[in-house]
mmCIF file of C-alpha atoms in Angstrom:
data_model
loop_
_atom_site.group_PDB
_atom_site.id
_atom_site.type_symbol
_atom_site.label_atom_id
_atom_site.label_comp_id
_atom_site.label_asym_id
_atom_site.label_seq_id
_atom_site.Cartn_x
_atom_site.Cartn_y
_atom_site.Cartn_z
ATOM 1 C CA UNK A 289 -10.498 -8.839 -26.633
ATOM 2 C CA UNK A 290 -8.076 -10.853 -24.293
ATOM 3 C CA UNK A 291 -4.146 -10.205 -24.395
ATOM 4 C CA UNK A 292 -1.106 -12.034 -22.869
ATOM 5 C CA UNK A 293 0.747 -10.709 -20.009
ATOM 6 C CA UNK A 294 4.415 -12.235 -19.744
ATOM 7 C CA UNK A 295 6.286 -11.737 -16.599
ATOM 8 C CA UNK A 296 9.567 -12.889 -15.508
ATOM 9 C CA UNK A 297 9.824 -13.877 -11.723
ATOM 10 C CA UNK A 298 12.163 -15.867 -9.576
ATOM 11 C CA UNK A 299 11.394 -19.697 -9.058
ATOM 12 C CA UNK A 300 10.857 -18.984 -5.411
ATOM 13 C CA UNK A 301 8.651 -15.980 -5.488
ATOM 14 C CA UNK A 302 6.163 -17.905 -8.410
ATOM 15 C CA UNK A 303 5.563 -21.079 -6.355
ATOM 16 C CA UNK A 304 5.112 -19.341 -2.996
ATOM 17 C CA UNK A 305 2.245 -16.801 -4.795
ATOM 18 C CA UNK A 306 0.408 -19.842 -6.453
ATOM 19 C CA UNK A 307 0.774 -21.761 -2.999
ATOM 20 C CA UNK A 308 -1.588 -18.820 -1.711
ATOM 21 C CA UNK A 309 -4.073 -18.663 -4.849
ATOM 22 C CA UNK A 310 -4.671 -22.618 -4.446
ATOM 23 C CA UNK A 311 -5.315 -22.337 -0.651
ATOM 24 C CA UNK A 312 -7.780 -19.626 -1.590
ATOM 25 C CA UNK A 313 -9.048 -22.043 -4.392
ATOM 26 C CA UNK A 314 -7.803 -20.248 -7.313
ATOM 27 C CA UNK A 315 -4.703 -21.059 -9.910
ATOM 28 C CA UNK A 316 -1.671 -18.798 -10.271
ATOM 29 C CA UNK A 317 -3.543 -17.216 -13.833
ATOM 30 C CA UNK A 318 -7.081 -16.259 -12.256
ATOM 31 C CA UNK A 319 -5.368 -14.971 -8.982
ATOM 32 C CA UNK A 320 -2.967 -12.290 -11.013
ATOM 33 C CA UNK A 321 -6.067 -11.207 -13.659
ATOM 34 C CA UNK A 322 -8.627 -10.665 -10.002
ATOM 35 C CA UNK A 323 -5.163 -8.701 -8.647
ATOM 36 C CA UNK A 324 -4.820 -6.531 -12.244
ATOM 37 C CA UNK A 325 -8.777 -6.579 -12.781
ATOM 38 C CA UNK A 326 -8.895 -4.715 -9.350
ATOM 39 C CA UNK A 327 -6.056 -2.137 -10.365
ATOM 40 C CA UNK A 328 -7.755 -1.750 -13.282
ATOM 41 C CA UNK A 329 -11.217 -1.061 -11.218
ATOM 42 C CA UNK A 330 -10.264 1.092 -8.789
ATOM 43 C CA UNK A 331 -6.860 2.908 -10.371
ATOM 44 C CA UNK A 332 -4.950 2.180 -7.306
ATOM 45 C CA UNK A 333 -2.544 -0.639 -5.978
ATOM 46 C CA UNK A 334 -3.796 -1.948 -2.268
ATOM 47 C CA UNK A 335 -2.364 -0.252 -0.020
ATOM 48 C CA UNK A 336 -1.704 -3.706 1.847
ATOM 49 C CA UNK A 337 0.821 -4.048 -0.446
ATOM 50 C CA UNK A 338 3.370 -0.724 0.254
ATOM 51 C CA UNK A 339 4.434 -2.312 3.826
ATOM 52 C CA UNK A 340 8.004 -0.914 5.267
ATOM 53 C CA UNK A 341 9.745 -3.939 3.543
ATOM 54 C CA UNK A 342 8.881 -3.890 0.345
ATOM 55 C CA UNK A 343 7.873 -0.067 -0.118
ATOM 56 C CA UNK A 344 9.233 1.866 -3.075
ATOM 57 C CA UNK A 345 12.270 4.038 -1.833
ATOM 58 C CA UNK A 346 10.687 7.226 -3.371
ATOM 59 C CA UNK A 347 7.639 6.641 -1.582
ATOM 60 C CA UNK A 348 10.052 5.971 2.116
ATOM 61 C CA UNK A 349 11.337 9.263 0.919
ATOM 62 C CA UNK A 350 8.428 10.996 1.109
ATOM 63 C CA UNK A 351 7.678 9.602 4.491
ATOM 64 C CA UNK A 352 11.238 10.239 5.960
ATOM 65 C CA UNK A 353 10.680 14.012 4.615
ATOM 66 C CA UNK A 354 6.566 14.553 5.737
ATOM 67 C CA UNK A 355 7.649 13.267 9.320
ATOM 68 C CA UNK A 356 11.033 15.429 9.273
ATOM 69 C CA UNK A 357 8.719 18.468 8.246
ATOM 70 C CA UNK A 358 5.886 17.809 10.794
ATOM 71 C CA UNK A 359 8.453 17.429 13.745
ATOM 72 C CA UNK A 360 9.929 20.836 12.385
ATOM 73 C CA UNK A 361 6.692 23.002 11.664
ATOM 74 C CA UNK A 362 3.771 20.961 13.550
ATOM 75 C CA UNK A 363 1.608 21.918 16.103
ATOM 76 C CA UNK A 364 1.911 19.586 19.893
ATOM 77 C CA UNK A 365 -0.114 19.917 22.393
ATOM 78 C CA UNK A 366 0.000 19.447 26.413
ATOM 79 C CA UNK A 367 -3.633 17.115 26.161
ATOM 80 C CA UNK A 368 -6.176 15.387 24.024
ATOM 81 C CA UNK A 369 -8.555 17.914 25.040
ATOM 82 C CA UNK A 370 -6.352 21.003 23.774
ATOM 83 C CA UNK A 371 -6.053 19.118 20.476
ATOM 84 C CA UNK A 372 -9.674 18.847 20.017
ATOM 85 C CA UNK A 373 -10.376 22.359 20.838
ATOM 86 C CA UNK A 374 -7.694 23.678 18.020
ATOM 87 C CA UNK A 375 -9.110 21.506 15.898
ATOM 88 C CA UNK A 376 -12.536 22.530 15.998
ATOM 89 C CA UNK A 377 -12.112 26.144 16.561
ATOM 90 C CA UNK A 378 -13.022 26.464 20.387
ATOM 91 C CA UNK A 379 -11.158 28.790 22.158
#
């Protein structure tokens, strides 16, 4: 059974996204069911789409604190080769 999805969207925003469904020969409706059909699929948004400009600010948060934490507590090392060797266990 089908159902009807309504969104509200700025002008702007709606004619520049069904711009780039047409140039990939597809209208504005069949572009947003393949984009929801693959959510759907796969349980996850693309990853594509969490870029630094438009990411959510709880998910920047969690950056800002896993890089503040790994320059606190991680391991550096003086070459590639010393890396490698922690890594896999030679010593």
């Amino acid at each position: 059974m089908n159902t009807t999805l309504q969104v509200r969207i700025d002008k702007k925003t709606k004619e520049r996204a069904r711009k780039a469904f047409r140039a990939s020969g597809i209208d504005l409706s069949s572009g947003l069911r393949l984009f929801l059909t693959h959510i759907g699929r796969t349980g996850e948004i693309p990853q594509e789409m969490f870029t630094y400009d438009n990411a959510p600010k709880s998910f920047m948060k969690k950056l800002m604190r896993e890089a503040d934490y790994a320059l606190k507590h991680g391991k550096s090392y003086s070459s590639t080769k010393e890396m490698f060797d922690d890594i896999l266990g030679r010593r």
